[in-house]
PDB file of C-alpha atoms in Angstrom:
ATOM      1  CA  UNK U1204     -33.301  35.283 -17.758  1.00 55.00           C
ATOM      2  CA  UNK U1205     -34.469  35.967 -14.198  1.00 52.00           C
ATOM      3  CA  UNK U1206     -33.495  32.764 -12.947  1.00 56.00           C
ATOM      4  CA  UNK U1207     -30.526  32.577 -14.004  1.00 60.00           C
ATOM      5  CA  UNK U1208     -29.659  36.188 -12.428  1.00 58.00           C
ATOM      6  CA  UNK U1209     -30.673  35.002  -9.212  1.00 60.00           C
ATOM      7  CA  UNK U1210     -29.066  31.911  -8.981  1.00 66.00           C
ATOM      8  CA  UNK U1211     -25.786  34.176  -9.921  1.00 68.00           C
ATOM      9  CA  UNK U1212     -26.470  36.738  -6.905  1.00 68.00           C
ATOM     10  CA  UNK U1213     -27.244  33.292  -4.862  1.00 66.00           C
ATOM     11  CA  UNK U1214     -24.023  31.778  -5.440  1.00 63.00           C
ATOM     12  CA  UNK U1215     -21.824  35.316  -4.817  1.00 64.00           C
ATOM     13  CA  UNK U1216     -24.078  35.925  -1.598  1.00 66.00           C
ATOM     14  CA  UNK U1217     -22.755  32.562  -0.839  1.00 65.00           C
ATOM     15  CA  UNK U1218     -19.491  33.722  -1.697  1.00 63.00           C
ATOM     16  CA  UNK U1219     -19.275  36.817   0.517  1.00 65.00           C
ATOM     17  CA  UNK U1220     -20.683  34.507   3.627  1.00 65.00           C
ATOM     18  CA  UNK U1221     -17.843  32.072   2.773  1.00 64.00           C
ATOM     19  CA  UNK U1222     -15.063  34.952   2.814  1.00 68.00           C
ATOM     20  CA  UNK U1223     -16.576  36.817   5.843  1.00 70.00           C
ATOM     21  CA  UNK U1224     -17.927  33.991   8.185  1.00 71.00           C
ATOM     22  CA  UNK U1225     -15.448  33.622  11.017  1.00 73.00           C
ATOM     23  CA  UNK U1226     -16.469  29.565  11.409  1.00 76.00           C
ATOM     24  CA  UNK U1227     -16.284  28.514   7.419  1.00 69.00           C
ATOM     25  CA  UNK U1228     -13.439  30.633   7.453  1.00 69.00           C
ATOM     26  CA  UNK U1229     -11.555  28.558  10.533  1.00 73.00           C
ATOM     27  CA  UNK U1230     -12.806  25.167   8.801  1.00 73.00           C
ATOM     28  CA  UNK U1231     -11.434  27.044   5.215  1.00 70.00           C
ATOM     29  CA  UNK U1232      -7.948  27.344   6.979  1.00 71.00           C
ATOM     30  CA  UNK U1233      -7.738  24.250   8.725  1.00 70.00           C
ATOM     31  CA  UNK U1234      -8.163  22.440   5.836  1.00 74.00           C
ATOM     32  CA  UNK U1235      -5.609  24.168   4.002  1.00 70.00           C
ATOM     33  CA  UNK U1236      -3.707  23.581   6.583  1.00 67.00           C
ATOM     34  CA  UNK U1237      -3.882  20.131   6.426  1.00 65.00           C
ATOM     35  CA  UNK U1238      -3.236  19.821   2.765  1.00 67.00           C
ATOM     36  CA  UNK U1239       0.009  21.565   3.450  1.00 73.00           C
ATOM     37  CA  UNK U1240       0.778  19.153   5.906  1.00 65.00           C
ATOM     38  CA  UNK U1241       0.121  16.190   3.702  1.00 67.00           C
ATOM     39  CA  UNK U1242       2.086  17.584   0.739  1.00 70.00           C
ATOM     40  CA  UNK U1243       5.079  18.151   3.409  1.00 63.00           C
ATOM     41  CA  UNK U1244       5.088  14.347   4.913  1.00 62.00           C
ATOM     42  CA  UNK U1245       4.401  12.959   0.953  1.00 67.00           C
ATOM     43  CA  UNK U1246       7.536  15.189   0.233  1.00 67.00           C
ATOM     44  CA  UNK U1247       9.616  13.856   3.088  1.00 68.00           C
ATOM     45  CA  UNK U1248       8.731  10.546   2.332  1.00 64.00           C
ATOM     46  CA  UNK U1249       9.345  10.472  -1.713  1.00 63.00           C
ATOM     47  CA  UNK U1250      12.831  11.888  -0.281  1.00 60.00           C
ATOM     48  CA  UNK U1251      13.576   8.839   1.408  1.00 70.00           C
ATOM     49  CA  UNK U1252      12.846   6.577  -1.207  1.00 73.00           C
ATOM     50  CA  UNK U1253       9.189   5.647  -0.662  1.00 85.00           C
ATOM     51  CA  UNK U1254       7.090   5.466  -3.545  1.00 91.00           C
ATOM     52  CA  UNK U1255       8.926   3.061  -5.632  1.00 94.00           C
ATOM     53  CA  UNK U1256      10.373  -0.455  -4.780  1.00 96.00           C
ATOM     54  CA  UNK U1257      13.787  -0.845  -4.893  1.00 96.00           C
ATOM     55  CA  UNK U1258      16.298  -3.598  -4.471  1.00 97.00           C
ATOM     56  CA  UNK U1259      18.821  -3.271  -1.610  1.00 97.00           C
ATOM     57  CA  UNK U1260      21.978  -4.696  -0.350  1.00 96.00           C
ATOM     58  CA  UNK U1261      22.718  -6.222   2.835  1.00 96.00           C
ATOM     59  CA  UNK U1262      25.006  -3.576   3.396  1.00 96.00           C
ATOM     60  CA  UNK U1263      22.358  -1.056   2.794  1.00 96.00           C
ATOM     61  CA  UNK U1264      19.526  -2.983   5.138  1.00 96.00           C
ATOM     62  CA  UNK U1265      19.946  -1.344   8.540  1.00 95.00           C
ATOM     63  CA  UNK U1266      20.605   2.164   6.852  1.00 93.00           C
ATOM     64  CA  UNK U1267      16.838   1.969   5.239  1.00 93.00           C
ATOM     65  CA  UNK U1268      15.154   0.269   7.825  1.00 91.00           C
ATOM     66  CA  UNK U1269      16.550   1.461  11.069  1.00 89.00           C
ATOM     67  CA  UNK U1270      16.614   5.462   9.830  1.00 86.00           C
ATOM     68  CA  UNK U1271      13.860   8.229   9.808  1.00 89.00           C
ATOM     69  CA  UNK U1272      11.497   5.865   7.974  1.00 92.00           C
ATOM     70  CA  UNK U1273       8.539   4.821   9.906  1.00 94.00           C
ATOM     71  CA  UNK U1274       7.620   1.571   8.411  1.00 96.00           C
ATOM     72  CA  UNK U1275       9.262   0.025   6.333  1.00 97.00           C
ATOM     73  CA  UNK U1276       8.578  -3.331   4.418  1.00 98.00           C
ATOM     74  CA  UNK U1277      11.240  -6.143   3.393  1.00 98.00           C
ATOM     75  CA  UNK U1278      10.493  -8.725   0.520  1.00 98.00           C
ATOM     76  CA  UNK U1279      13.351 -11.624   0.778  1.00 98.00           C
ATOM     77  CA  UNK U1280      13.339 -13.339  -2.266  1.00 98.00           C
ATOM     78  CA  UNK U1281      15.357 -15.235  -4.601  1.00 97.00           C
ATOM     79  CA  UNK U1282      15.446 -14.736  -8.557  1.00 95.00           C
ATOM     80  CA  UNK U1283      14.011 -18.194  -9.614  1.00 94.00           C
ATOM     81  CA  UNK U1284      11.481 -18.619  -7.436  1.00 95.00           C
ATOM     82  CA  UNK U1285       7.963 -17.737  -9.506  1.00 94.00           C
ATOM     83  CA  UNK U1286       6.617 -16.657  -6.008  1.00 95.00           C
ATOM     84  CA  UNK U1287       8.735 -14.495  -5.300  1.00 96.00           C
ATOM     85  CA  UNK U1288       7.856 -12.882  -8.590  1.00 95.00           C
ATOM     86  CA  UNK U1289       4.318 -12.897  -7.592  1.00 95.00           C
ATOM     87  CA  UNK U1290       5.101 -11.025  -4.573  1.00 96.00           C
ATOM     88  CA  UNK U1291       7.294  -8.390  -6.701  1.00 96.00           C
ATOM     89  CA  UNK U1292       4.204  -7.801  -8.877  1.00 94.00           C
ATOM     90  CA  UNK U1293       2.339  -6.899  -6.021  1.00 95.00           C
ATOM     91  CA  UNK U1294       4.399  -5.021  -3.958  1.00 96.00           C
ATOM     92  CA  UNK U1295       5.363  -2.895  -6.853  1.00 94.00           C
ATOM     93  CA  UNK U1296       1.034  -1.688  -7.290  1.00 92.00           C
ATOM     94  CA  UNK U1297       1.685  -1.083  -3.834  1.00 95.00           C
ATOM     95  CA  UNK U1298       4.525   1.119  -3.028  1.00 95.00           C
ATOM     96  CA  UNK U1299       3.709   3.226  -5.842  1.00 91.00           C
ATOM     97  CA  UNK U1300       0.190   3.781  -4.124  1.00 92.00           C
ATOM     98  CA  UNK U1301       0.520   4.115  -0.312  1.00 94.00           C
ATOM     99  CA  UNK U1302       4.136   6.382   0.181  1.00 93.00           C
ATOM    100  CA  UNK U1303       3.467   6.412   4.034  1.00 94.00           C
ATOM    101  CA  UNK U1304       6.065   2.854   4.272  1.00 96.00           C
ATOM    102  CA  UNK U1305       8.885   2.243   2.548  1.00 97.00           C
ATOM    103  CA  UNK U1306       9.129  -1.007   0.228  1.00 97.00           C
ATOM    104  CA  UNK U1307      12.375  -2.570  -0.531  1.00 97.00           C
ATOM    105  CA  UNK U1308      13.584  -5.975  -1.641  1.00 98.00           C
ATOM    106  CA  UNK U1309      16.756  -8.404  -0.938  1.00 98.00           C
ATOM    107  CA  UNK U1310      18.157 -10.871  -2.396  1.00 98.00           C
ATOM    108  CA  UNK U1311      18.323 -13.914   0.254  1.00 97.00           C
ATOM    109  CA  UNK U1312      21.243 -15.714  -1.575  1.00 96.00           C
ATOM    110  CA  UNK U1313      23.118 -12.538  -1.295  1.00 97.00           C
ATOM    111  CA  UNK U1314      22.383 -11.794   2.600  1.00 97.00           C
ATOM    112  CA  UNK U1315      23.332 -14.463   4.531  1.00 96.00           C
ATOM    113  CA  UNK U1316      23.887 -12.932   7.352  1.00 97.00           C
ATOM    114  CA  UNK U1317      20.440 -10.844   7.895  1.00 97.00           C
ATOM    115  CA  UNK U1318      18.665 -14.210   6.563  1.00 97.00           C
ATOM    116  CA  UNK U1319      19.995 -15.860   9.753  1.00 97.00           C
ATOM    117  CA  UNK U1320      19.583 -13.483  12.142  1.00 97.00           C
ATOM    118  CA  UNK U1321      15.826 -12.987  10.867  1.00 97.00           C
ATOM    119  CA  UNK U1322      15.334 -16.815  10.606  1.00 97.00           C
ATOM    120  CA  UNK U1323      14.014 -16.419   7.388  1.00 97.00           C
ATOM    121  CA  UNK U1324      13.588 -19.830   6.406  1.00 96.00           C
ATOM    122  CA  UNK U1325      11.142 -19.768   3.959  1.00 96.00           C
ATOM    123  CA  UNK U1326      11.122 -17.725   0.332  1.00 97.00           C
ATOM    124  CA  UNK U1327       9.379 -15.100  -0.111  1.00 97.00           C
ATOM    125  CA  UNK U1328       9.069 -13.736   3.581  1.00 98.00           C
ATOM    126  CA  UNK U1329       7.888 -10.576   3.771  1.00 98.00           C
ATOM    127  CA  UNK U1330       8.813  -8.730   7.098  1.00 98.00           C
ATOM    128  CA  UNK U1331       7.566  -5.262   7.847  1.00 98.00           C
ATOM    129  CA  UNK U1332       9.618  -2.585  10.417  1.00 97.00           C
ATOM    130  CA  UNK U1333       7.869  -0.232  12.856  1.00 96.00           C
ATOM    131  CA  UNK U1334      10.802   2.420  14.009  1.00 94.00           C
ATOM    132  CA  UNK U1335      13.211  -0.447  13.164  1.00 94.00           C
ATOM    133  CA  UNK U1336      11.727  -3.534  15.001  1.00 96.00           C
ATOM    134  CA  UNK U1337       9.625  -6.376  13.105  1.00 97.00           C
ATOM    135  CA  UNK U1338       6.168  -6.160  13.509  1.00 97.00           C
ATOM    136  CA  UNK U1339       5.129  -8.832  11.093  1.00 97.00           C
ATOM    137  CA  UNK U1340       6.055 -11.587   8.928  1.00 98.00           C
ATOM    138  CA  UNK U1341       4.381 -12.950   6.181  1.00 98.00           C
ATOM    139  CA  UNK U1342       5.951 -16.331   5.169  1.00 97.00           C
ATOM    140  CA  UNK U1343       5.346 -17.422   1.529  1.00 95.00           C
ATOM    141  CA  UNK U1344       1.544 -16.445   0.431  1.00 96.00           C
ATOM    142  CA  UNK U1345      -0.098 -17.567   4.070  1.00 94.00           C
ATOM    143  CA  UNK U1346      -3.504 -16.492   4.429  1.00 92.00           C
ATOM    144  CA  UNK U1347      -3.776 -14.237   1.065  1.00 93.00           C
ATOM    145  CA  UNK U1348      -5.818 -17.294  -1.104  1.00 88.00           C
ATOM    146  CA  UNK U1349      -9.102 -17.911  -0.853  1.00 82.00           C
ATOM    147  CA  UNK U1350      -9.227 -20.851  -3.001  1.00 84.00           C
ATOM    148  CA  UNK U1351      -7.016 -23.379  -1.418  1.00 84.00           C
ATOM    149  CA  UNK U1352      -6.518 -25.050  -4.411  1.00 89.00           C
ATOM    150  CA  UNK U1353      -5.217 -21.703  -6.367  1.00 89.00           C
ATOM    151  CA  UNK U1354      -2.383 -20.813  -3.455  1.00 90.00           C
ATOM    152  CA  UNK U1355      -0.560 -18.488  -6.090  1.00 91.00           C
ATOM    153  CA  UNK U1356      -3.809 -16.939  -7.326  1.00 89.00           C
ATOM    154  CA  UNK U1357      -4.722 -13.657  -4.851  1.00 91.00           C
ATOM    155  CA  UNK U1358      -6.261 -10.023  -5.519  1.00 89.00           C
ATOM    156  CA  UNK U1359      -3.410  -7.110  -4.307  1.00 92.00           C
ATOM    157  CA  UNK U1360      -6.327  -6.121  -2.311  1.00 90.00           C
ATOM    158  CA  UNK U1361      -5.198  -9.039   0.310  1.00 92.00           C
ATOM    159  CA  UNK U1362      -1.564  -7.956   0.685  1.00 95.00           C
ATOM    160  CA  UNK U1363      -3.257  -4.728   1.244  1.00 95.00           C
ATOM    161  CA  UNK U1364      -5.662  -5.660   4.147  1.00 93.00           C
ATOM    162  CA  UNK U1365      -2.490  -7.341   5.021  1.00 96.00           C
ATOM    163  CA  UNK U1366      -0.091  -4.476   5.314  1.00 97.00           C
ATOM    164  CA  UNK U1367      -2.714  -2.607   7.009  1.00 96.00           C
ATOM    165  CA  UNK U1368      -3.402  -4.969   9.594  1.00 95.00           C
ATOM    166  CA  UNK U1369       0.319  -4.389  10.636  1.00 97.00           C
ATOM    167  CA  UNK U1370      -0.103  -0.550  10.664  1.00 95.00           C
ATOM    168  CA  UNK U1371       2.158  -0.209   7.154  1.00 96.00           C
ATOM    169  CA  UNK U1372      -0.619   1.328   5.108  1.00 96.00           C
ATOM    170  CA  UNK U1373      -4.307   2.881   5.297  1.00 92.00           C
ATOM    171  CA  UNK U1374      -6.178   1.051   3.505  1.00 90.00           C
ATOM    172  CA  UNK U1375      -9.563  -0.535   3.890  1.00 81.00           C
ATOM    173  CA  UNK U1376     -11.203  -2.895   1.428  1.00 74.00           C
ATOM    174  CA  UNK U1377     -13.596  -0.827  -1.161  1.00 66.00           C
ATOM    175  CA  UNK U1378     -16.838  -2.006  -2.532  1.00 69.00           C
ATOM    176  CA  UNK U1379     -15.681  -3.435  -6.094  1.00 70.00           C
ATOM    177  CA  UNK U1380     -13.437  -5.594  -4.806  1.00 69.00           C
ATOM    178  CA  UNK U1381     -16.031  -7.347  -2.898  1.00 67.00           C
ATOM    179  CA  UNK U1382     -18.410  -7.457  -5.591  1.00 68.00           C
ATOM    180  CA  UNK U1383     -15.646  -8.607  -7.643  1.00 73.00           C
ATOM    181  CA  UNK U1384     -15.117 -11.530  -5.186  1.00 71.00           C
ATOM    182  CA  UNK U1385     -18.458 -12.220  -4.804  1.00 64.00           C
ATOM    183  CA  UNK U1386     -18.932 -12.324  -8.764  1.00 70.00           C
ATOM    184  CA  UNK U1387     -15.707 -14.554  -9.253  1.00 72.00           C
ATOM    185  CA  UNK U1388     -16.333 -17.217  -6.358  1.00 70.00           C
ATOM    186  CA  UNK U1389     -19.638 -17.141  -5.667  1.00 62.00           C
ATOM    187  CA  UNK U1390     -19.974 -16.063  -1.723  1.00 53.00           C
ATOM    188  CA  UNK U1391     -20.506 -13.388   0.449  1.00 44.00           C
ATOM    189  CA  UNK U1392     -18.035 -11.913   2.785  1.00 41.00           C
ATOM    190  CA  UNK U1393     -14.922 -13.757   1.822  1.00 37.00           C
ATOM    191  CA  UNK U1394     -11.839 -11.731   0.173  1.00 35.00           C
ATOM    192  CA  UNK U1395     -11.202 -11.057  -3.573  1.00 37.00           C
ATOM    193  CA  UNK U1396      -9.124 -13.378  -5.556  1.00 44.00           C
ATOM    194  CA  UNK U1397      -6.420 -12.109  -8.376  1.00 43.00           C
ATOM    195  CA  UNK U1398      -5.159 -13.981 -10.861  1.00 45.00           C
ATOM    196  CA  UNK U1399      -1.665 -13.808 -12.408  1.00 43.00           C
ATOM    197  CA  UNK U1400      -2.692 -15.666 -15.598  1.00 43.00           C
ATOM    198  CA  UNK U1401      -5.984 -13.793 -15.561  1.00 40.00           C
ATOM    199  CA  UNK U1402      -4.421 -10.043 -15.117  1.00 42.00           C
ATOM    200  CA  UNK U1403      -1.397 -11.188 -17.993  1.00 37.00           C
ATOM    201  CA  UNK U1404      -4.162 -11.787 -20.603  1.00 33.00           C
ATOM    202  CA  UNK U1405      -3.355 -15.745 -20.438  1.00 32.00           C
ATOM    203  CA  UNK U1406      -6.116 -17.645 -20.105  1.00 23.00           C
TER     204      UNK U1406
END
């Protein structure tokens, strides 16, 4: 019909303005220029092993977090500590999601030396690297809970606000998680909770 011709000459009319106008045309190219950029640093980062989370030696620790890597994040941990398991399960969500730092993982029993001349003292400690020099520490689960009663029990989302507080990731809290939070404990304004038993199906 009629209308349906004229919203067709409409939309190529809008077409022709969007191919010939010199101003959408600039914002047109800058944009594609800025996906190209994006796609380049994701590139260069998934070459240097961010993206995943990987266990390293001690030999291996200065190599990843002293070289062309940004930020890079360190999970000390020990293999029978549940915490430390905890921590894995997040940080794992989390380096597959935010490639901009580099997540990695050593044993503590099996790096003495970095242990003591990072005075880790405490498992898990999670330390985070700007251009090779600490800019945070996050000793066992401090400050993630919001039930002080349920220390273990936190939402990813906290780690997250966590990271990004330290300049690791970009991140900032969406909506669900809040009404998630506000559903689960009852309050306003206070940070979402996850549960391990809760996400496993184990009630």
């Amino acid at each position: 019909n009629n209308d349906d011709s004229d919203s067709e000459e409409d939309y190529d009319h809008l077409l022709d303005e969007c191919e010939t106008d010199p101003t959408l045309l600039q914002i047109r190219q800058s944009r594609l220029a800025e996906l190209r950029q994006l796609q380049s640093t994701r590139a260069e980062h998934l070459s240097l092993g961010h993206g995943q989370y990987r266990t390293i030696t001690q030999d291996e620790f200065l190599p990843e977090c002293t070289g062309k890597s940004k930020h890079v994040a360190v999970h000390f941990f020990h293999n029978e500590f549940e915490r430390c398991k905890i921590m894995d399960f997040h940080l794992k969500s989390i380096a597959e999601e935010f490639v901009e730092c580099k997540f990695v993982r050593m044993d503590a029993e099996k790096a003495p030396f970095f242990v003591a001349k990072l005075k880790v003292k405490t498992l898990p400690t999670l330390l985070v690297f700007e251009e090779g020099k600490e800019v945070g520490r996050l000793t066992g689960f401090e400050g993630l809970a919001m039930d002080a009663t349920k220390p273990d029990e936190w939402h990813t989302g906290r780690l997250k606000e966590w990271l990004a507080d330290k300049g690791a990731i970009r991140y900032e809290r969406p909506s669900w998680e809040v009404e998630k939070e506000r559903r689960r404990l009852g309050v306003v304004n206070k940070g979402a909770v996850w549960s391990d038993r809760e996400r496993s199906g184990v009630v």
